Tab-separated table of C-alpha atoms in Angstrom:
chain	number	residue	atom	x	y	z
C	1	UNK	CA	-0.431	90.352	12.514
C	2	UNK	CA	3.063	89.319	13.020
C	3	UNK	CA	2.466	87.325	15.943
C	4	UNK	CA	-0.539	85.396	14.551
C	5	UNK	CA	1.874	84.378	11.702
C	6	UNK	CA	3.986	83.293	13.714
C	7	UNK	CA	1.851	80.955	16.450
C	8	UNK	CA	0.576	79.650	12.567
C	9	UNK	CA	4.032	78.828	11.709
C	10	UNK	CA	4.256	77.386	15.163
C	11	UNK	CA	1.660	75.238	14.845
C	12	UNK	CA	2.489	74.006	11.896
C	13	UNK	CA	5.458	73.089	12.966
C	14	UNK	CA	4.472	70.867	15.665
C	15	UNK	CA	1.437	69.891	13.280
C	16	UNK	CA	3.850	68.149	10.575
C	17	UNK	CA	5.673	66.220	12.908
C	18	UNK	CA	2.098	64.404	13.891
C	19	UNK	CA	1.230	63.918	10.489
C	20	UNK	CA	4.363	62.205	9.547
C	21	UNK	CA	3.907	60.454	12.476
C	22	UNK	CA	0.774	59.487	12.059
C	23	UNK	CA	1.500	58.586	8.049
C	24	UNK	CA	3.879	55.954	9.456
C	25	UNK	CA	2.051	54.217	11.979
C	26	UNK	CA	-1.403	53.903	10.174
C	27	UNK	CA	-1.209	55.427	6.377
C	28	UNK	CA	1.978	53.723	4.923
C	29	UNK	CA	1.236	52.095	1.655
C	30	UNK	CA	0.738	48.371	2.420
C	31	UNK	CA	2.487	45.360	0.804
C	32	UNK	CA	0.901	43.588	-2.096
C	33	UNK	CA	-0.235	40.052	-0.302
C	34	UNK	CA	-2.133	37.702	-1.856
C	35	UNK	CA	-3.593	34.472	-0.394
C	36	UNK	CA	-4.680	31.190	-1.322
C	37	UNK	CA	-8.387	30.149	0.034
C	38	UNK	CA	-10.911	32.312	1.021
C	39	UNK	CA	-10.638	31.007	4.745
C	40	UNK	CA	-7.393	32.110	4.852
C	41	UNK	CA	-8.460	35.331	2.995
C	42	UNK	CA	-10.634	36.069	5.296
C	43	UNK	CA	-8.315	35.793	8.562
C	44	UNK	CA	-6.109	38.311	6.795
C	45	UNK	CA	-8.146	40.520	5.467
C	46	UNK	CA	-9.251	40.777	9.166
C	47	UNK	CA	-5.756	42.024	10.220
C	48	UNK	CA	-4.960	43.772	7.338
C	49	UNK	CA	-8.203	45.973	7.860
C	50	UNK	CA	-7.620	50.012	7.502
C	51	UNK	CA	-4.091	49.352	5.875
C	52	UNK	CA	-4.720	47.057	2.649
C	53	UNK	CA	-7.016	44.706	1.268
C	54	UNK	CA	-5.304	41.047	0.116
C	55	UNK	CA	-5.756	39.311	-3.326
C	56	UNK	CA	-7.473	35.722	-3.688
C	57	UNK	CA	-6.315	33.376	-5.788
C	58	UNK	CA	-9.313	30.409	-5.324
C	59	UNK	CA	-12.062	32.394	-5.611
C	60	UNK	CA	-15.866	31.777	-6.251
C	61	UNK	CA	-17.293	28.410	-6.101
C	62	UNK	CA	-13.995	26.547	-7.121
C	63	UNK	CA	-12.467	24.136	-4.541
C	64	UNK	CA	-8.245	23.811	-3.933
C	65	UNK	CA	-8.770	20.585	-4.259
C	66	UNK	CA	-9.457	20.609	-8.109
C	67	UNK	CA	-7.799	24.252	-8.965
C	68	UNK	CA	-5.473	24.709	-11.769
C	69	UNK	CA	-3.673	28.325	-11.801
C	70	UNK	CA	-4.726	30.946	-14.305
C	71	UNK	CA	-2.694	33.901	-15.768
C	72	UNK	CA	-3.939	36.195	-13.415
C	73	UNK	CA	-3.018	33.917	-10.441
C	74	UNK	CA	0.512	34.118	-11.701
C	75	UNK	CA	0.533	37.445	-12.674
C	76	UNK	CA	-0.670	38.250	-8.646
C	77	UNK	CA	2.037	35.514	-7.508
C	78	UNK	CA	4.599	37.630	-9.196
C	79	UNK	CA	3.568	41.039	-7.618
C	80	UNK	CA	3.466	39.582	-4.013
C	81	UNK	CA	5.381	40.957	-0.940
C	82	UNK	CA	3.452	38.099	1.389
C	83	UNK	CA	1.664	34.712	0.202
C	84	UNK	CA	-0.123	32.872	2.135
C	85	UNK	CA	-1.195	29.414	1.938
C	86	UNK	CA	-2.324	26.294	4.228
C	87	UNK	CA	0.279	24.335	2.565
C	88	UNK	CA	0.893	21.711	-0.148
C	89	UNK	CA	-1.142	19.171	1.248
C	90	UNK	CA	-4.138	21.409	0.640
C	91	UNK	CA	-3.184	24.207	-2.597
C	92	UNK	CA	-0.869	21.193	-4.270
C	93	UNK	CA	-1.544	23.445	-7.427
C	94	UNK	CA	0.467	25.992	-5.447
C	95	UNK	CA	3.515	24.186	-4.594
C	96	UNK	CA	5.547	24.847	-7.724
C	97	UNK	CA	4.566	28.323	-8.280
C	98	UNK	CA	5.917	29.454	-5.010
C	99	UNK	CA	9.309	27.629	-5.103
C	100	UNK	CA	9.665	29.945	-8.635
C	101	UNK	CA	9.271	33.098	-6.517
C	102	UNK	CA	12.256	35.723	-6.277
C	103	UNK	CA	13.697	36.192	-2.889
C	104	UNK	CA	12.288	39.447	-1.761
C	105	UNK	CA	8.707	37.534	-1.204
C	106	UNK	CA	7.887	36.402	2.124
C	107	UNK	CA	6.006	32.832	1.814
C	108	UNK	CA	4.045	31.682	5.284
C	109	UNK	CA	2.776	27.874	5.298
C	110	UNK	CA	0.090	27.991	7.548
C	111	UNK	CA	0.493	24.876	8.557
C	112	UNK	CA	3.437	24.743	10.136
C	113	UNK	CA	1.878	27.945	12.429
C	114	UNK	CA	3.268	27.138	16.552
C	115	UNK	CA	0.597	26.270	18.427
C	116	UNK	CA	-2.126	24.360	15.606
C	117	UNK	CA	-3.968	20.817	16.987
C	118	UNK	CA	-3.235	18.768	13.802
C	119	UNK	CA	-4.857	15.480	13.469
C	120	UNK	CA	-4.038	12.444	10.945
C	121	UNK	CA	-6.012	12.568	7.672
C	122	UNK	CA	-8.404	9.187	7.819
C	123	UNK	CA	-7.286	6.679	5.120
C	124	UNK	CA	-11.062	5.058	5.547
C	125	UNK	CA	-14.197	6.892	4.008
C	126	UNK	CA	-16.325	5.111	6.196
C	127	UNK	CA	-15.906	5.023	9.743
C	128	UNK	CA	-18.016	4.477	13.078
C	129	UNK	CA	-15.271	5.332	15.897
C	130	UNK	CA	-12.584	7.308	16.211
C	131	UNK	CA	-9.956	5.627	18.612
C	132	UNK	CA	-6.796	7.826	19.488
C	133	UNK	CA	-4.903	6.967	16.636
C	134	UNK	CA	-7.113	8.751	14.390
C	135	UNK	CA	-6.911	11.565	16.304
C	136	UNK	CA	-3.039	11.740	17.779
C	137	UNK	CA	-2.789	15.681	17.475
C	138	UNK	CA	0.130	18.315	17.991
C	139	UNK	CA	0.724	21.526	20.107
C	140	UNK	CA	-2.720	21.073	22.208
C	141	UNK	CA	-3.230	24.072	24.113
C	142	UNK	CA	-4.900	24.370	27.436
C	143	UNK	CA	-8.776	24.955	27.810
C	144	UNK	CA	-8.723	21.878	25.032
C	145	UNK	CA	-10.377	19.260	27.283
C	146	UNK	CA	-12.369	17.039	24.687
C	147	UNK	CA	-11.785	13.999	26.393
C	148	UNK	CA	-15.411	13.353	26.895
C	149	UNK	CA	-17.038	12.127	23.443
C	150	UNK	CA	-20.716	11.698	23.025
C	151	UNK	CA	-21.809	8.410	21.441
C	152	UNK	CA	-18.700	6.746	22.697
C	153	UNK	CA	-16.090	8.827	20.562
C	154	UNK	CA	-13.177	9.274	22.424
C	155	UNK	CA	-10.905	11.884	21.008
C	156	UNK	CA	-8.773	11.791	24.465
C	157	UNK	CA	-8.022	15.505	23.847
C	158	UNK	CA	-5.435	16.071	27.095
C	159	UNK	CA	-4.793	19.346	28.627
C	160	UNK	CA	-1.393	21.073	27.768
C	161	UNK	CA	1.582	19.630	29.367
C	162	UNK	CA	0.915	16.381	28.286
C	163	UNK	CA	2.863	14.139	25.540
C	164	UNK	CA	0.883	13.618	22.677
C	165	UNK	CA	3.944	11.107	20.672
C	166	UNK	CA	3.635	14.426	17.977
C	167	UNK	CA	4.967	13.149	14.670
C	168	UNK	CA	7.102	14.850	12.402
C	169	UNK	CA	4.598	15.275	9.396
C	170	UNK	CA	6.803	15.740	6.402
C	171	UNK	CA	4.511	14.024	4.272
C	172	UNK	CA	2.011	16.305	2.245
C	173	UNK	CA	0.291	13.825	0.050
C	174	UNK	CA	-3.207	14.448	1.131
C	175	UNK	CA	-4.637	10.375	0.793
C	176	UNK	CA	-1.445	8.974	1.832
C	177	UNK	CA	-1.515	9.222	6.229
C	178	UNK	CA	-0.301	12.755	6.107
C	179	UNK	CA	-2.400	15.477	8.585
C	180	UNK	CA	-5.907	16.841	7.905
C	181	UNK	CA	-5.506	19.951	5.710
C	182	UNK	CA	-8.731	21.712	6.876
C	183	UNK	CA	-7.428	23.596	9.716
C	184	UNK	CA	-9.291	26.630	9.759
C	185	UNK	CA	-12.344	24.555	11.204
C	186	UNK	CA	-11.556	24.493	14.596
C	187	UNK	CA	-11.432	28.381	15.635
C	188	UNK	CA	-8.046	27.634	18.040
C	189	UNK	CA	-6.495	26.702	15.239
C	190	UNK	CA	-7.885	30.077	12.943
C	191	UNK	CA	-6.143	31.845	16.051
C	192	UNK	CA	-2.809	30.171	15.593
C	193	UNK	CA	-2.893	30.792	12.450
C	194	UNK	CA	-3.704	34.602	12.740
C	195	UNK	CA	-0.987	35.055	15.047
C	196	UNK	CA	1.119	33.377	12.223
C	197	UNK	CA	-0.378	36.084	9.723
C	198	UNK	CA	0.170	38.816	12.461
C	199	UNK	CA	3.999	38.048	12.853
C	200	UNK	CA	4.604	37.533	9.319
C	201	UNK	CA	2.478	41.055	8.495
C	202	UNK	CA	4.204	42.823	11.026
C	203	UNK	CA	8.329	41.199	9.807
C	204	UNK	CA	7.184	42.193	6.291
C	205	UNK	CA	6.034	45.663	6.847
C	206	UNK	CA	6.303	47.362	10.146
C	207	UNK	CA	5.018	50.616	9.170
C	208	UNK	CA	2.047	49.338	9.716
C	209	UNK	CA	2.532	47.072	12.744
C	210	UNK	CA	0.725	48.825	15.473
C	211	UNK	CA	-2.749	48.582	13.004
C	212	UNK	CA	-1.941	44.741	12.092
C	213	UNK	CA	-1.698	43.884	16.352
C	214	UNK	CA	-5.036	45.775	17.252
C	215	UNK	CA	-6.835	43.673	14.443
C	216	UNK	CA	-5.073	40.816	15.611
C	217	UNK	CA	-6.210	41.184	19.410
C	218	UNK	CA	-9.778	42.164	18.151
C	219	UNK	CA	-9.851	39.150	15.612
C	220	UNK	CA	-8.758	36.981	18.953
C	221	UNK	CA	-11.540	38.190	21.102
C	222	UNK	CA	-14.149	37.732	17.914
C	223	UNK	CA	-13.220	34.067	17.676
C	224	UNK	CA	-13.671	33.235	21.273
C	225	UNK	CA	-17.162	34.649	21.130
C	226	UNK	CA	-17.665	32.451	18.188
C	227	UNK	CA	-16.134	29.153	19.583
C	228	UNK	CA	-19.231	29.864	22.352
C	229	UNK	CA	-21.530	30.616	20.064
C	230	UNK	CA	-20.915	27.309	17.755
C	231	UNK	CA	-21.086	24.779	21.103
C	232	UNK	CA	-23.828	26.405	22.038
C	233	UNK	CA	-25.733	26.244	18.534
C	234	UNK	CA	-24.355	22.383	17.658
C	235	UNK	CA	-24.838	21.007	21.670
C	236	UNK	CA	-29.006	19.996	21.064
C	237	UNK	CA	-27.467	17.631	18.264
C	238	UNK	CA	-24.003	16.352	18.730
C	239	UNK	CA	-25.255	12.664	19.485
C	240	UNK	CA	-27.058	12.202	16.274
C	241	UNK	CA	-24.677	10.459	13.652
C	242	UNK	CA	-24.479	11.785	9.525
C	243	UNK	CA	-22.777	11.488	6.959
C	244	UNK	CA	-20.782	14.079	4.954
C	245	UNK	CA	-19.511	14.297	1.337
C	246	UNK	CA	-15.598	13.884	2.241
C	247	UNK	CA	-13.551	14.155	4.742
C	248	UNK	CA	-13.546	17.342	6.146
C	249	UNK	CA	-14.970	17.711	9.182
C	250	UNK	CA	-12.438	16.275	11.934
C	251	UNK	CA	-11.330	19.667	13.498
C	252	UNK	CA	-14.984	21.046	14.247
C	253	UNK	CA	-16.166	16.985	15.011
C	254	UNK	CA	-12.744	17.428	17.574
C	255	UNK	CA	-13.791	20.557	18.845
C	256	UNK	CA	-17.357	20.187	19.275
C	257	UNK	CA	-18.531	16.805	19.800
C	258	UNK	CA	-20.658	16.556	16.561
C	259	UNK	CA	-20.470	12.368	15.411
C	260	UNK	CA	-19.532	12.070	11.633
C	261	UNK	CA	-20.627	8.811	11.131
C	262	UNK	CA	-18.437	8.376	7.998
C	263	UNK	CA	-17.867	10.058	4.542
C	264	UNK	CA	-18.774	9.464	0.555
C	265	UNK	CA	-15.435	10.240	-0.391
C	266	UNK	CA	-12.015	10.270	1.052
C	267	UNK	CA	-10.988	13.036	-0.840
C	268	UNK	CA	-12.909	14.990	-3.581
C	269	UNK	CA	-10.301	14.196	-6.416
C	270	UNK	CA	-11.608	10.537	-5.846
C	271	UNK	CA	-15.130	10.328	-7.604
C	272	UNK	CA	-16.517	6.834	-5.609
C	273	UNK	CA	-17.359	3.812	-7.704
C	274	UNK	CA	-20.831	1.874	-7.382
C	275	UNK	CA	-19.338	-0.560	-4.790
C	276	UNK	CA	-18.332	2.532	-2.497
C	277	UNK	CA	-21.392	3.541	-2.559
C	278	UNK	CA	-23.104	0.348	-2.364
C	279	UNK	CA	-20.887	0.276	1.136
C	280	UNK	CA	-22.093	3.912	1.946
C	281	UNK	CA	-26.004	3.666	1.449
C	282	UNK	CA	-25.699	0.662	3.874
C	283	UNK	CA	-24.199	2.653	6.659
C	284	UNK	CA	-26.841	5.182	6.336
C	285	UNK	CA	-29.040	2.173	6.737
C	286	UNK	CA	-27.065	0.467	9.779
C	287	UNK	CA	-26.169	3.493	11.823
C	288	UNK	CA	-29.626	5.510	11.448
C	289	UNK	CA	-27.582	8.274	10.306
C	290	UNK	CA	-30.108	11.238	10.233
C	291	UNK	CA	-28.647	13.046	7.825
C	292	UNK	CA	-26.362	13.114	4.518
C	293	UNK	CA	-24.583	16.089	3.746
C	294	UNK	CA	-23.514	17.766	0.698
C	295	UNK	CA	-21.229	20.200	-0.578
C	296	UNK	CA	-21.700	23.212	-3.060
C	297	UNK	CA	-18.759	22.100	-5.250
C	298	UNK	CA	-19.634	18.691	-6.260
C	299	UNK	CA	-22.024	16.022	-7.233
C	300	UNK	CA	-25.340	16.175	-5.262
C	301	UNK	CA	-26.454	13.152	-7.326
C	302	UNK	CA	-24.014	11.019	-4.984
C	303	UNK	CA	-25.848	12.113	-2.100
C	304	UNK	CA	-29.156	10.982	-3.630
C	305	UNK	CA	-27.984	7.950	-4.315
C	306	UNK	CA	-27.227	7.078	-0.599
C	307	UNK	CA	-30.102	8.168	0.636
C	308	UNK	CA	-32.267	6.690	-1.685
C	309	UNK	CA	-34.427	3.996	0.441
C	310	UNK	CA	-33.651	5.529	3.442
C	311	UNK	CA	-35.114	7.551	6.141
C	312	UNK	CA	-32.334	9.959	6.017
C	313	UNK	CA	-32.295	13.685	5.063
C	314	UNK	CA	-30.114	15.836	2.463
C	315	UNK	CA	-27.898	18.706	3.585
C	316	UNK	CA	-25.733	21.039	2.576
C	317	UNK	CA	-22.212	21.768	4.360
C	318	UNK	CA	-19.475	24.091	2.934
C	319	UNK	CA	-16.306	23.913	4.777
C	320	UNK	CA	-14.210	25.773	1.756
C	321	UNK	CA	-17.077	28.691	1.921
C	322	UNK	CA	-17.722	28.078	-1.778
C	323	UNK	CA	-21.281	30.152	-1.538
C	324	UNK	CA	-19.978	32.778	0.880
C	325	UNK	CA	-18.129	36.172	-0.663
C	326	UNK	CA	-14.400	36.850	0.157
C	327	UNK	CA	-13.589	39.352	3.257
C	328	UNK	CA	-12.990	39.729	6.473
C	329	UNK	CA	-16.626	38.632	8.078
C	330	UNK	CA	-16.558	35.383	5.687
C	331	UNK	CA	-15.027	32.778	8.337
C	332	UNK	CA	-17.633	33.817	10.790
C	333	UNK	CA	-20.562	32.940	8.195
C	334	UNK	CA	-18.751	29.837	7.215
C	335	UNK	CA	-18.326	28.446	11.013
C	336	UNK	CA	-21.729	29.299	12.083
C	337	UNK	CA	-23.299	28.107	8.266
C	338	UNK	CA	-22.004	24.881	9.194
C	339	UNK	CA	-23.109	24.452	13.047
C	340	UNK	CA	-26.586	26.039	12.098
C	341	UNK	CA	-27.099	23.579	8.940
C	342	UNK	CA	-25.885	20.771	11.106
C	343	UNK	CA	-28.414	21.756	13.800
C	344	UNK	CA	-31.509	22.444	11.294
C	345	UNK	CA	-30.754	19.117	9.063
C	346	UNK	CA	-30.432	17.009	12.422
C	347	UNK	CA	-33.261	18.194	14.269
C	348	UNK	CA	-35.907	17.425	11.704
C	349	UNK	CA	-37.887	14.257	12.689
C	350	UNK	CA	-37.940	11.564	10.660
């Protein structure tokens, strides 16, 4: 009796060590983080998976280009360990709320992540071809050979090594020459970014570091399979010219050859006057654009108007993943929504 007492107490004591071991490496309470857009939700609810789940702050069908905070953003802001955010020149609604926060929160701006391919936002809303000046980019890795453009696009996208006259891009003003805000749409630059989230997870709460760098290396492997998957789904179409609502698209037209013909809008806080679209319609017309493309958020009636007279079809694109629900799976669905719209709208004859 004595002695099975004592191998109990034995055990136990080896047991507790474990558990307290284990506690610290996978069960520590995780940091309140909240996060700006659902793409970027979605990246880090990937890593955060099995320690914590991050808060939203644009949720539903609203768009961060027409957001204003509400109480319960603030209220979240307040709470937050980690924020993260593309940036002002995406979230401006976010800029001033963050410079108010107290010291102990950690704020990452996702795009100033090492490693992103950043390319000039295009002052014109309608546009045939892209010369290298619309598409001077940063930190190009290798393996990012899109030098070969279908329908005479050259996006002279050089291996790594090479010097790409990288600008200092201080300026966040979204119409006014600054970068292309919609990052997440090339999947090399969702991985850059999730390495961001990774090291700023990991600085901010290493208890549960081990758990944030296995989701990080399985989130890696996941978006490889989907950069495949996309060129493989979008390659039957990527010489046929559209149109799209604004302008969006440049980091999945860079990575995968698609040929946005031109947009409605620069930017969807600019509502187009008659002229514009006047200008518009008769590109449709011109190029044999074979389809115009919507977005959840805003006015289908503008895309009616354009293709009215035309042999043109309607489609729907959502590059803010305004229709899709928050979590970790939500990037994939977004990525492959838009190659498999792209592919369904552009393949219909005439």
């Amino acid at each position: 009796m004595k002695l099975a007492t004592g191998l109990s107490l034995a055990l136990q004591g080896l047991a507790l060590p474990a558990l307290l071991l284990a506690g610290t490496a996978h069960g520590a309470d995780a940091p309140v983080v909240v996060t700006s857009i659902k793409p970027v939700h979605s990246l880090v609810s990937a890593i955060m998976q099995g320690v914590g789940t991050p808060e939203l702050i644009v949720d539903g069908a609203a768009s961060p280009h027409t957001y204003s905070m509400k109480p319960s953003n603030a209220k979240a802001l307040q709470d937050a360990k980690v924020v993260f955010w593309i940036g002002p020149g995406l979230e401006a609604f976010l800029e001033k709320p963050l410079e108010a926060l107290g010291e102990d929160a950690s704020v990452a701006e996702l795009d100033k992540a090492p490693g992103l391919t950043k390319l000039k936002f295009r002052e014109g809303g309608a546009f045939e071809a892209h010369d290298d000046g619309d598409h001077d980019s940063e930190a190009h890795e290798a393996g990012h050979d899109h030098a070969e453009e279908a329908g005479g696009h050259d996006h002279a996208k050089e291996a790594a090594g090479h010097d790409h006259a990288a600008e200092a891009h201080d300026d966040h003003d979204h119409g006014h020459g600054a970068f292309d805000t919609h990052l997440w749409l090339d999947p090399e630059n969702a991985k850059a970014m999730a390495a961001e989230i990774t090291t700023t997870l990991v600085a901010a709460d290493p208890a549960n570091a081990l758990a944030y760098q296995a989701n990080a290396e399985a989130l890696n492997a996941k978006l490889d399979a989907l950069d495949k998957e996309i060129a493989g789904i979008v390659s039957p179409v990527k010489d046929k010219p559209f149109i799209v609502f604004h302008d969006a698209y440049q980091y999945f037209e860079n990575r995968y050859h698609v040929r946005v013909a031109g947009s409605i809008t620069v930017s969807p806080e600019t509502i187009p006057g008659a002229e514009r679209i006047a200008e518009i319609h008769k590109k449709v017309a011109d190029l044999g654009a074979t389809c115009v493309f919507a977005e959840p958020q805003f006015q289908p009636r503008l895309v009616d108007v354009v293709l009215e007279g035309t042999k043109a079809k309607a489609g729907v694109l959502d590059p803010e993943a305004a229709t899709l629900d928050a979590g970790p799976d939500l990037y994939f669905k977004l990525m492959r929504g838009i190659a498999n719209n792209l592919k369904d709208c552009l393949s219909r004859e005439s």
